[in-house]
Amino acid sequence: INNIKVFFFFLLRKMSKIQLKFPKGFLWGAASSAYQTEGGNTNSDWWAWEHSQKRMEALKKQGKEPLNYMSGIACDSYNRFDEDFALAEHLSHNAIRIGVEWSRIEPKEGVFDEDVLDHYEKMLQSAKFHGLQIFLTLHHYTNPIWFVKKGGFLKTKNISFFVDYAHHVVERLGQYVDFWVTINEPEIYATQGYALGIFPPQEKNLFKCFKVINNLIESHKQISAVIKIHSSKPVSLALNLLDFQPSGFLGEVAVRLMRYIINGYIMRRTLDYCDYIGMNYYFHHHLSWFGLRKHSHENHEKTDRGWGIHPEGLERVLLSLKKYEKPVYILENGLADAADSRREKFIKDHLYYLHCAIAKGVDVRGYLHWSLTDNFEWEEGFWPRFGLIEVDREDLLRRKVRYSATKYAEICK
Ligand code: IFM
């Protein structure tokens, strides 16, 4: 019956301007992270890496200008957060995902900067003032330098430092937070940093990667226990879930395996410590036989980063979560699109398939587009433009609302 319903929705949508109804209380908004927007995070391992000789030389060898790959002042959101939240309100958002930066809050081991905590309190108050429910991320790829010197997440005994920091944040800022996000994309953090050698510390060691993943899982468990004591608000991680599609019998086997390992490993081990499922959706992989994979077909439409656009995959991923019987929030979904020529359709198509999943019984309660503003896209620097709002780097970081943002605003409204 559900399939027939979805089919007719599809037909009607093709034929007319049908309005899809989303559940009451659905959260609409955008997401960002501290390091990618704040600027000036000099105590962070990423900052140290961006300025390292090794990194600069590697960039020069590729004919790239190192300055374009340094976060620097980023979007200056450390100072301009109120302006950004006002724009989100103006765009009819009712929720926002933001982060706090550990290396600012605890620049030295055991030293918590009260001025910085006061600053973050003002930031959260501002988000509330602008009518936004807050998803607060505690860890989004970056660490204090002192923590990394101790071995970072490679060492199980270091988990306690992270938990201690989280404890401070929960006690000090918890009253403003509606949803906790402990760790953003632990699997991406670990694979990019410890298996593929892309993020700092640029290791290529599967054993270390696995160790880091397990220590992040343990960190999440311990922090969720702290949150249970000091805050009544729901907690989850932000997992980057992929859509895998098979071709041929061997492809089917590969897909099942990948779904079990890549999407399932952290999920299964943390589910009892999550009140909701927080997920990011960007990728589709077409598997023909084990080990051989393609992002998407050659001629498929792609984002500026070359990622295939597969909105229908979102429905498949969401349906795979139904069995867990937990509310789901999309904590990130977006595209690099400097010309803003694909974003409106991208958003509408993803929301259409999200709605299909709801119609088939998945309890999806919110959608946060990545990202509110253009920002520092990690190893790629500033060129990928993910923002609903452009940040003009040639004009004092002036914010300019993109056309697609106004179309998304109509839906939010
Ligand atoms: O910019 C990143 C974000 O920090 C984590 N998720 C994916 C985004 C786009 O690459």
GROMACS .gro file of C-alpha atoms and ligand atoms in nm:
model
  423
    1ILE     CA    1   0.000   0.000   0.000
    2ASN     CA    2   0.285   0.235   0.089
    3ASN     CA    3   0.452   0.173  -0.245
    4ILE     CA    4   0.130   0.254  -0.428
    5LYS     CA    5   0.092   0.571  -0.220
    6VAL     CA    6   0.449   0.677  -0.303
    7PHE     CA    7   0.392   0.601  -0.672
    8PHE     CA    8   0.082   0.824  -0.681
    9PHE     CA    9   0.261   1.102  -0.493
   10PHE     CA   10   0.531   1.081  -0.755
   11LEU     CA   11   0.279   1.098  -1.039
   12LEU     CA   12   0.094   1.387  -0.882
   13ARG     CA   13   0.417   1.570  -0.815
   14LYS     CA   14   0.513   1.533  -1.179
   15MET     CA   15   0.172   1.656  -1.294
   16SER     CA   16   0.111   1.940  -1.055
   17LYS     CA   17   0.270   2.144  -0.781
   18ILE     CA   18   0.177   1.906  -0.506
   19GLN     CA   19   0.259   2.003  -0.150
   20LEU     CA   20   0.402   1.728   0.064
   21LYS     CA   21   0.310   1.751   0.429
   22PHE     CA   22   0.582   1.692   0.684
   23PRO     CA   23   0.507   1.588   1.042
   24LYS     CA   24   0.411   1.851   1.294
   25GLY     CA   25   0.713   1.988   1.479
   26PHE     CA   26   0.951   1.890   1.199
   27LEU     CA   27   1.281   2.077   1.236
   28TRP     CA   28   1.412   2.276   0.940
   29GLY     CA   29   1.745   2.444   0.925
   30ALA     CA   30   2.113   2.422   0.845
   31ALA     CA   31   2.432   2.290   0.999
   32SER     CA   32   2.786   2.415   1.044
   33SER     CA   33   3.090   2.342   1.257
   34ALA     CA   34   3.304   2.561   1.480
   35TYR     CA   35   3.642   2.521   1.312
   36GLN     CA   36   3.506   2.562   0.959
   37THR     CA   37   3.343   2.897   1.035
   38GLU     CA   38   3.489   3.065   1.344
   39GLY     CA   39   3.840   3.152   1.232
   40GLY     CA   40   4.150   3.197   1.447
   41ASN     CA   41   4.154   2.854   1.611
   42THR     CA   42   4.526   2.870   1.676
   43ASN     CA   43   4.534   2.600   1.945
   44SER     CA   44   4.395   2.331   1.720
   45ASP     CA   45   4.582   2.043   1.554
   46TRP     CA   46   4.430   2.146   1.219
   47TRP     CA   47   4.574   2.496   1.251
   48ALA     CA   48   4.917   2.349   1.327
   49TRP     CA   49   4.889   2.115   1.029
   50GLU     CA   50   4.778   2.392   0.790
   51HIS     CA   51   5.086   2.594   0.887
   52SER     CA   52   5.331   2.303   0.886
   53GLN     CA   53   5.622   2.298   0.643
   54LYS     CA   54   5.520   1.953   0.520
   55ARG     CA   55   5.170   2.065   0.427
   56MET     CA   56   5.283   2.386   0.259
   57GLU     CA   57   5.544   2.205   0.053
   58ALA     CA   58   5.292   1.941  -0.053
   59LEU     CA   59   5.053   2.213  -0.170
   60LYS     CA   60   5.324   2.401  -0.359
   61LYS     CA   61   5.424   2.077  -0.534
   62GLN     CA   62   5.066   2.048  -0.657
   63GLY     CA   63   5.085   2.407  -0.783
   64LYS     CA   64   4.846   2.532  -0.515
   65GLU     CA   65   4.873   2.851  -0.313
   66PRO     CA   66   4.899   2.747   0.058
   67LEU     CA   67   4.711   3.059   0.172
   68ASN     CA   68   4.396   2.930   0.003
   69TYR     CA   69   4.420   2.618   0.217
   70MET     CA   70   4.454   2.783   0.557
   71SER     CA   71   4.145   2.841   0.766
   72GLY     CA   72   4.270   3.183   0.885
   73ILE     CA   73   3.978   3.405   0.971
   74ALA     CA   74   3.737   3.151   0.807
   75CYS     CA   75   3.394   3.322   0.807
   76ASP     CA   76   3.474   3.517   1.123
   77SER     CA   77   3.166   3.357   1.272
   78TYR     CA   78   3.328   3.376   1.614
   79ASN     CA   79   3.235   3.744   1.594
   80ARG     CA   80   2.951   3.734   1.342
   81PHE     CA   81   2.738   3.452   1.482
   82ASP     CA   82   2.444   3.681   1.558
   83GLU     CA   83   2.433   3.806   1.200
   84ASP     CA   84   2.436   3.444   1.076
   85PHE     CA   85   2.159   3.332   1.313
   86ALA     CA   86   1.950   3.637   1.218
   87LEU     CA   87   1.978   3.527   0.855
   88ALA     CA   88   1.874   3.174   0.949
   89GLU     CA   89   1.568   3.317   1.123
   90HIS     CA   90   1.495   3.536   0.823
   91LEU     CA   91   1.506   3.218   0.609
   92SER     CA   92   1.238   3.062   0.833
   93HIS     CA   93   1.470   2.805   0.990
   94ASN     CA   94   1.361   2.676   1.329
   95ALA     CA   95   1.675   2.477   1.409
   96ILE     CA   96   2.049   2.498   1.371
   97ARG     CA   97   2.343   2.266   1.422
   98ILE     CA   98   2.653   2.441   1.551
   99GLY     CA   99   2.965   2.336   1.734
  100VAL     CA  100   3.201   2.443   2.007
  101GLU     CA  101   3.578   2.417   1.967
  102TRP     CA  102   3.757   2.206   2.227
  103SER     CA  103   4.095   2.371   2.162
  104ARG     CA  104   3.949   2.712   2.248
  105ILE     CA  105   3.765   2.595   2.559
  106GLU     CA  106   4.061   2.396   2.694
  107PRO     CA  107   4.371   2.548   2.530
  108LYS     CA  108   4.598   2.376   2.782
  109GLU     CA  109   4.543   2.047   2.956
  110GLY     CA  110   4.305   2.099   3.248
  111VAL     CA  111   4.277   2.478   3.190
  112PHE     CA  112   3.925   2.580   3.094
  113ASP     CA  113   3.890   2.929   2.954
  114GLU     CA  114   3.594   3.096   3.124
  115ASP     CA  115   3.590   3.384   2.875
  116VAL     CA  116   3.549   3.139   2.591
  117LEU     CA  117   3.270   2.958   2.775
  118ASP     CA  118   3.102   3.297   2.833
  119HIS     CA  119   3.138   3.365   2.463
  120TYR     CA  120   2.972   3.035   2.373
  121GLU     CA  121   2.695   3.107   2.620
  122LYS     CA  122   2.625   3.433   2.435
  123MET     CA  123   2.632   3.245   2.105
  124LEU     CA  124   2.374   2.993   2.225
  125GLN     CA  125   2.159   3.269   2.373
  126SER     CA  126   2.167   3.442   2.035
  127ALA     CA  127   2.052   3.124   1.856
  128LYS     CA  128   1.764   3.096   2.104
  129PHE     CA  129   1.679   3.463   2.056
  130HIS     CA  130   1.645   3.395   1.684
  131GLY     CA  131   1.402   3.110   1.748
  132LEU     CA  132   1.640   2.826   1.667
  133GLN     CA  133   1.649   2.489   1.837
  134ILE     CA  134   2.009   2.396   1.896
  135PHE     CA  135   2.197   2.080   1.800
  136LEU     CA  136   2.538   2.122   1.964
  137THR     CA  137   2.838   1.924   1.838
  138LEU     CA  138   3.120   1.859   2.085
  139HIS     CA  139   3.379   1.719   1.845
  140HIS     CA  140   3.398   1.789   1.472
  141TYR     CA  141   3.736   1.658   1.347
  142THR     CA  142   3.958   1.899   1.545
  143ASN     CA  143   4.157   1.854   1.868
  144PRO     CA  144   4.366   2.070   2.098
  145ILE     CA  145   4.738   2.045   2.015
  146TRP     CA  146   4.821   1.925   2.369
  147PHE     CA  147   4.576   1.634   2.330
  148VAL     CA  148   4.735   1.527   2.002
  149LYS     CA  149   5.082   1.543   2.160
  150LYS     CA  150   4.961   1.286   2.410
  151GLY     CA  151   4.864   1.053   2.123
  152GLY     CA  152   4.506   1.177   2.072
  153PHE     CA  153   4.242   0.914   2.013
  154LEU     CA  154   4.501   0.648   1.940
  155LYS     CA  155   4.542   0.599   2.314
  156THR     CA  156   4.255   0.456   2.513
  157LYS     CA  157   4.372   0.631   2.829
  158ASN     CA  158   4.321   0.970   2.655
  159ILE     CA  159   3.944   0.919   2.635
  160SER     CA  160   3.913   1.064   2.984
  161PHE     CA  161   4.043   1.405   2.860
  162PHE     CA  162   3.767   1.424   2.602
  163VAL     CA  163   3.504   1.317   2.852
  164ASP     CA  164   3.628   1.576   3.100
  165TYR     CA  165   3.599   1.854   2.839
  166ALA     CA  166   3.251   1.734   2.740
  167HIS     CA  167   3.151   1.730   3.107
  168HIS     CA  168   3.250   2.098   3.139
  169VAL     CA  169   3.050   2.195   2.831
  170VAL     CA  170   2.742   2.000   2.937
  171GLU     CA  171   2.742   2.156   3.284
  172ARG     CA  172   2.814   2.508   3.165
  173LEU     CA  173   2.606   2.528   2.845
  174GLY     CA  174   2.356   2.245   2.879
  175GLN     CA  175   2.062   2.469   2.962
  176TYR     CA  176   2.060   2.607   2.604
  177VAL     CA  177   2.103   2.282   2.414
  178ASP     CA  178   1.810   2.090   2.264
  179PHE     CA  179   2.006   1.804   2.107
  180TRP     CA  180   2.358   1.681   2.175
  181VAL     CA  181   2.587   1.556   1.901
  182THR     CA  182   2.892   1.401   2.064
  183ILE     CA  183   3.115   1.329   1.762
  184ASN     CA  184   3.080   1.421   1.399
  185GLU     CA  185   3.148   1.138   1.152
  186PRO     CA  186   3.385   0.928   1.365
  187GLU     CA  187   3.438   0.693   1.069
  188ILE     CA  188   3.544   0.978   0.838
  189TYR     CA  189   3.768   1.131   1.104
  190ALA     CA  190   3.943   0.796   1.155
  191THR     CA  191   3.973   0.688   0.791
  192GLN     CA  192   4.081   1.028   0.656
  193GLY     CA  193   4.335   1.079   0.934
  194TYR     CA  194   4.464   0.726   1.000
  195ALA     CA  195   4.394   0.510   0.693
  196LEU     CA  196   4.398   0.737   0.388
  197GLY     CA  197   4.650   0.997   0.505
  198ILE     CA  198   4.435   1.295   0.401
  199PHE     CA  199   4.356   1.468   0.731
  200PRO     CA  200   4.614   1.522   1.002
  201PRO     CA  201   4.802   1.325   1.130
  202GLN     CA  202   4.813   1.177   0.776
  203GLU     CA  203   4.873   0.817   0.883
  204LYS     CA  204   4.809   0.521   0.657
  205ASN     CA  205   4.763   0.238   0.899
  206LEU     CA  206   4.443   0.033   0.915
  207PHE     CA  207   4.522  -0.097   1.259
  208LYS     CA  208   4.550   0.258   1.397
  209CYS     CA  209   4.233   0.359   1.215
  210PHE     CA  210   4.041   0.078   1.381
  211LYS     CA  211   4.186   0.168   1.719
  212VAL     CA  212   4.073   0.530   1.680
  213ILE     CA  213   3.723   0.420   1.578
  214ASN     CA  214   3.694   0.202   1.885
  215ASN     CA  215   3.820   0.477   2.114
  216LEU     CA  216   3.566   0.717   1.964
  217ILE     CA  217   3.290   0.465   2.024
  218GLU     CA  218   3.398   0.433   2.386
  219SER     CA  219   3.418   0.813   2.416
  220HIS     CA  220   3.063   0.846   2.290
  221LYS     CA  221   2.938   0.591   2.542
  222GLN     CA  222   3.104   0.769   2.833
  223ILE     CA  223   2.991   1.115   2.725
  224SER     CA  224   2.636   1.001   2.672
  225ALA     CA  225   2.641   0.875   3.032
  226VAL     CA  226   2.759   1.220   3.148
  227ILE     CA  227   2.483   1.384   2.945
  228LYS     CA  228   2.223   1.153   3.099
  229ILE     CA  229   2.324   1.280   3.445
  230HIS     CA  230   2.354   1.652   3.369
  231SER     CA  231   2.107   1.716   3.088
  232SER     CA  232   1.764   1.590   2.999
  233LYS     CA  233   1.821   1.641   2.627
  234PRO     CA  234   1.865   1.367   2.366
  235VAL     CA  235   2.209   1.260   2.250
  236SER     CA  236   2.352   1.096   1.939
  237LEU     CA  237   2.651   1.100   1.707
  238ALA     CA  238   2.646   1.229   1.349
  239LEU     CA  239   2.717   0.922   1.137
  240ASN     CA  240   2.798   0.956   0.769
  241LEU     CA  241   2.572   0.690   0.616
  242LEU     CA  242   2.628   0.578   0.258
  243ASP     CA  243   2.393   0.438   0.000
  244PHE     CA  244   2.528   0.122  -0.161
  245GLN     CA  245   2.372  -0.020  -0.473
  246PRO     CA  246   2.467  -0.353  -0.629
  247SER     CA  247   2.503  -0.472  -0.983
  248GLY     CA  248   2.516  -0.848  -1.032
  249PHE     CA  249   2.520  -1.125  -0.775
  250LEU     CA  250   2.867  -1.047  -0.642
  251GLY     CA  251   2.771  -0.682  -0.617
  252GLU     CA  252   2.478  -0.783  -0.396
  253VAL     CA  253   2.714  -0.970  -0.163
  254ALA     CA  254   2.952  -0.674  -0.156
  255VAL     CA  255   2.669  -0.432  -0.082
  256ARG     CA  256   2.544  -0.637   0.211
  257LEU     CA  257   2.894  -0.656   0.349
  258MET     CA  258   2.959  -0.285   0.311
  259ARG     CA  259   2.626  -0.192   0.466
  260TYR     CA  260   2.702  -0.420   0.759
  261ILE     CA  261   3.054  -0.289   0.813
  262ILE     CA  262   3.060   0.074   0.697
  263ASN     CA  263   2.710   0.185   0.795
  264GLY     CA  264   2.653  -0.068   1.069
  265TYR     CA  265   2.965  -0.108   1.281
  266ILE     CA  266   2.951   0.214   1.483
  267MET     CA  267   2.571   0.222   1.471
  268ARG     CA  268   2.529  -0.122   1.629
  269ARG     CA  269   2.782  -0.049   1.901
  270THR     CA  270   2.645   0.292   1.999
  271LEU     CA  271   2.271   0.249   1.948
  272ASP     CA  272   2.199   0.178   2.313
  273TYR     CA  273   2.375   0.505   2.395
  274CYS     CA  274   2.176   0.718   2.149
  275ASP     CA  275   1.831   0.869   2.198
  276TYR     CA  276   1.799   0.945   1.830
  277ILE     CA  277   1.985   0.858   1.513
  278GLY     CA  278   2.182   1.153   1.378
  279MET     CA  279   2.293   1.100   1.020
  280ASN     CA  280   2.469   1.284   0.740
  281TYR     CA  281   2.397   1.185   0.381
  282TYR     CA  282   2.623   1.263   0.085
  283PHE     CA  283   2.740   0.947  -0.089
  284HIS     CA  284   2.621   0.671  -0.314
  285HIS     CA  285   2.847   0.382  -0.416
  286HIS     CA  286   2.771   0.147  -0.696
  287LEU     CA  287   2.935  -0.190  -0.629
  288SER     CA  288   2.986  -0.441  -0.904
  289TRP     CA  289   3.204  -0.687  -0.720
  290PHE     CA  290   3.384  -0.673  -0.391
  291GLY     CA  291   3.659  -0.416  -0.385
  292LEU     CA  292   3.564  -0.238  -0.705
  293ARG     CA  293   3.351   0.064  -0.652
  294LYS     CA  294   3.229   0.369  -0.835
  295HIS     CA  295   3.089   0.689  -0.692
  296SER     CA  296   2.821   0.689  -0.957
  297HIS     CA  297   2.791   0.638  -1.328
  298GLU     CA  298   3.026   0.839  -1.547
  299ASN     CA  299   2.764   1.072  -1.691
  300HIS     CA  300   2.573   1.120  -1.371
  301GLU     CA  301   2.512   1.472  -1.243
  302LYS     CA  302   2.781   1.574  -0.993
  303THR     CA  303   2.855   1.848  -0.741
  304ASP     CA  304   3.155   2.082  -0.772
  305ARG     CA  305   3.349   1.832  -0.561
  306GLY     CA  306   3.271   1.559  -0.814
  307TRP     CA  307   3.033   1.371  -0.586
  308GLY     CA  308   2.742   1.205  -0.767
  309ILE     CA  309   2.397   1.340  -0.679
  310HIS     CA  310   2.170   1.053  -0.568
  311PRO     CA  311   1.867   1.180  -0.374
  312GLU     CA  312   1.689   0.844  -0.407
  313GLY     CA  313   1.968   0.690  -0.197
  314LEU     CA  314   1.851   0.892   0.102
  315GLU     CA  315   1.524   0.702   0.106
  316ARG     CA  316   1.707   0.367   0.097
  317VAL     CA  317   1.937   0.466   0.381
  318LEU     CA  318   1.644   0.592   0.588
  319LEU     CA  319   1.447   0.273   0.528
  320SER     CA  320   1.744   0.072   0.654
  321LEU     CA  321   1.713   0.258   0.986
  322LYS     CA  322   1.347   0.175   1.042
  323LYS     CA  323   1.429  -0.144   1.231
  324TYR     CA  324   1.606   0.054   1.505
  325GLU     CA  325   1.279   0.228   1.601
  326LYS     CA  326   1.442   0.557   1.695
  327PRO     CA  327   1.369   0.911   1.574
  328VAL     CA  328   1.603   1.017   1.294
  329TYR     CA  329   1.743   1.362   1.224
  330ILE     CA  330   1.936   1.447   0.909
  331LEU     CA  331   2.224   1.644   1.056
  332GLU     CA  332   2.394   1.715   0.722
  333ASN     CA  333   2.306   1.692   0.354
  334GLY     CA  334   2.430   1.933   0.092
  335LEU     CA  335   2.650   2.003  -0.205
  336ALA     CA  336   2.932   2.221  -0.328
  337ASP     CA  337   2.766   2.439  -0.592
  338ALA     CA  338   2.935   2.776  -0.643
  339ALA     CA  339   2.702   2.873  -0.929
  340ASP     CA  340   2.396   2.782  -0.719
  341SER     CA  341   2.254   2.612  -1.027
  342ARG     CA  342   2.179   2.271  -0.868
  343ARG     CA  343   2.106   2.347  -0.502
  344GLU     CA  344   1.733   2.419  -0.525
  345LYS     CA  345   1.664   2.094  -0.711
  346PHE     CA  346   1.906   1.905  -0.488
  347ILE     CA  347   1.718   2.013  -0.176
  348LYS     CA  348   1.374   1.946  -0.321
  349ASP     CA  349   1.471   1.603  -0.452
  350HIS     CA  350   1.628   1.497  -0.123
  351LEU     CA  351   1.325   1.621   0.068
  352TYR     CA  352   1.098   1.434  -0.169
  353TYR     CA  353   1.273   1.104  -0.096
  354LEU     CA  354   1.292   1.187   0.272
  355HIS     CA  355   0.917   1.230   0.261
  356CYS     CA  356   0.883   0.891   0.089
  357ALA     CA  357   1.070   0.735   0.381
  358ILE     CA  358   0.835   0.906   0.627
  359ALA     CA  359   0.537   0.777   0.426
  360LYS     CA  360   0.684   0.427   0.465
  361GLY     CA  361   0.703   0.462   0.840
  362VAL     CA  362   1.050   0.600   0.918
  363ASP     CA  363   1.031   0.847   1.204
  364VAL     CA  364   1.231   1.134   1.049
  365ARG     CA  365   1.195   1.452   1.252
  366GLY     CA  366   1.430   1.708   1.103
  367TYR     CA  367   1.649   1.813   0.811
  368LEU     CA  368   1.955   2.032   0.848
  369HIS     CA  369   2.115   2.139   0.524
  370TRP     CA  370   2.494   2.156   0.503
  371SER     CA  371   2.574   2.437   0.533
  372LEU     CA  372   2.434   2.769   0.651
  373THR     CA  373   2.724   2.965   0.504
  374ASP     CA  374   3.016   2.885   0.276
  375ASN     CA  375   3.304   2.773   0.492
  376PHE     CA  376   3.646   2.609   0.521
  377GLU     CA  377   3.613   2.271   0.352
  378TRP     CA  378   3.908   2.105   0.531
  379GLU     CA  379   4.187   1.981   0.302
  380GLU     CA  380   4.014   2.149   0.005
  381GLY     CA  381   4.028   2.497   0.155
  382PHE     CA  382   3.766   2.755   0.062
  383TRP     CA  383   3.686   2.680  -0.300
  384PRO     CA  384   3.395   2.433  -0.245
  385ARG     CA  385   3.087   2.644  -0.180
  386PHE     CA  386   2.839   2.457   0.037
  387GLY     CA  387   2.651   2.758   0.175
  388LEU     CA  388   2.287   2.853   0.153
  389ILE     CA  389   2.449   3.189   0.213
  390GLU     CA  390   2.752   3.298   0.015
  391VAL     CA  391   3.047   3.442   0.206
  392ASP     CA  392   3.220   3.682  -0.027
  393ARG     CA  393   3.591   3.648   0.043
  394GLU     CA  394   3.668   3.945  -0.182
  395ASP     CA  395   3.429   4.174   0.003
  396LEU     CA  396   3.498   4.160   0.377
  397LEU     CA  397   3.322   3.824   0.415
  398ARG     CA  398   2.992   3.985   0.329
  399ARG     CA  399   2.698   3.744   0.358
  400LYS     CA  400   2.479   3.711   0.048
  401VAL     CA  401   2.170   3.493   0.056
  402ARG     CA  402   2.167   3.257  -0.242
  403TYR     CA  403   1.853   3.212  -0.452
  404SER     CA  404   1.829   2.844  -0.352
  405ALA     CA  405   1.822   2.953   0.014
  406THR     CA  406   1.507   3.156  -0.053
  407LYS     CA  407   1.345   2.853  -0.218
  408TYR     CA  408   1.442   2.635   0.078
  409ALA     CA  409   1.301   2.908   0.304
  410GLU     CA  410   0.961   2.872   0.133
  411ILE     CA  411   0.962   2.503   0.230
  412CYS     CA  412   1.078   2.577   0.585
  413LYS     CA  413   0.801   2.829   0.619
  414IFM     O1  414   3.232   2.000   0.543
  414IFM     C1  415   3.207   1.867   0.575
  414IFM     C2  416   3.169   1.852   0.720
  414IFM     O2  417   3.266   1.906   0.804
  414IFM     C3  418   3.150   1.707   0.755
  414IFM     N1  419   3.060   1.643   0.665
  414IFM     C4  420   3.082   1.662   0.523
  414IFM     C5  421   3.094   1.809   0.492
  414IFM     C6  422   3.115   1.831   0.341
  414IFM     O3  423   3.232   1.770   0.300
   0.00000   0.00000   0.00000
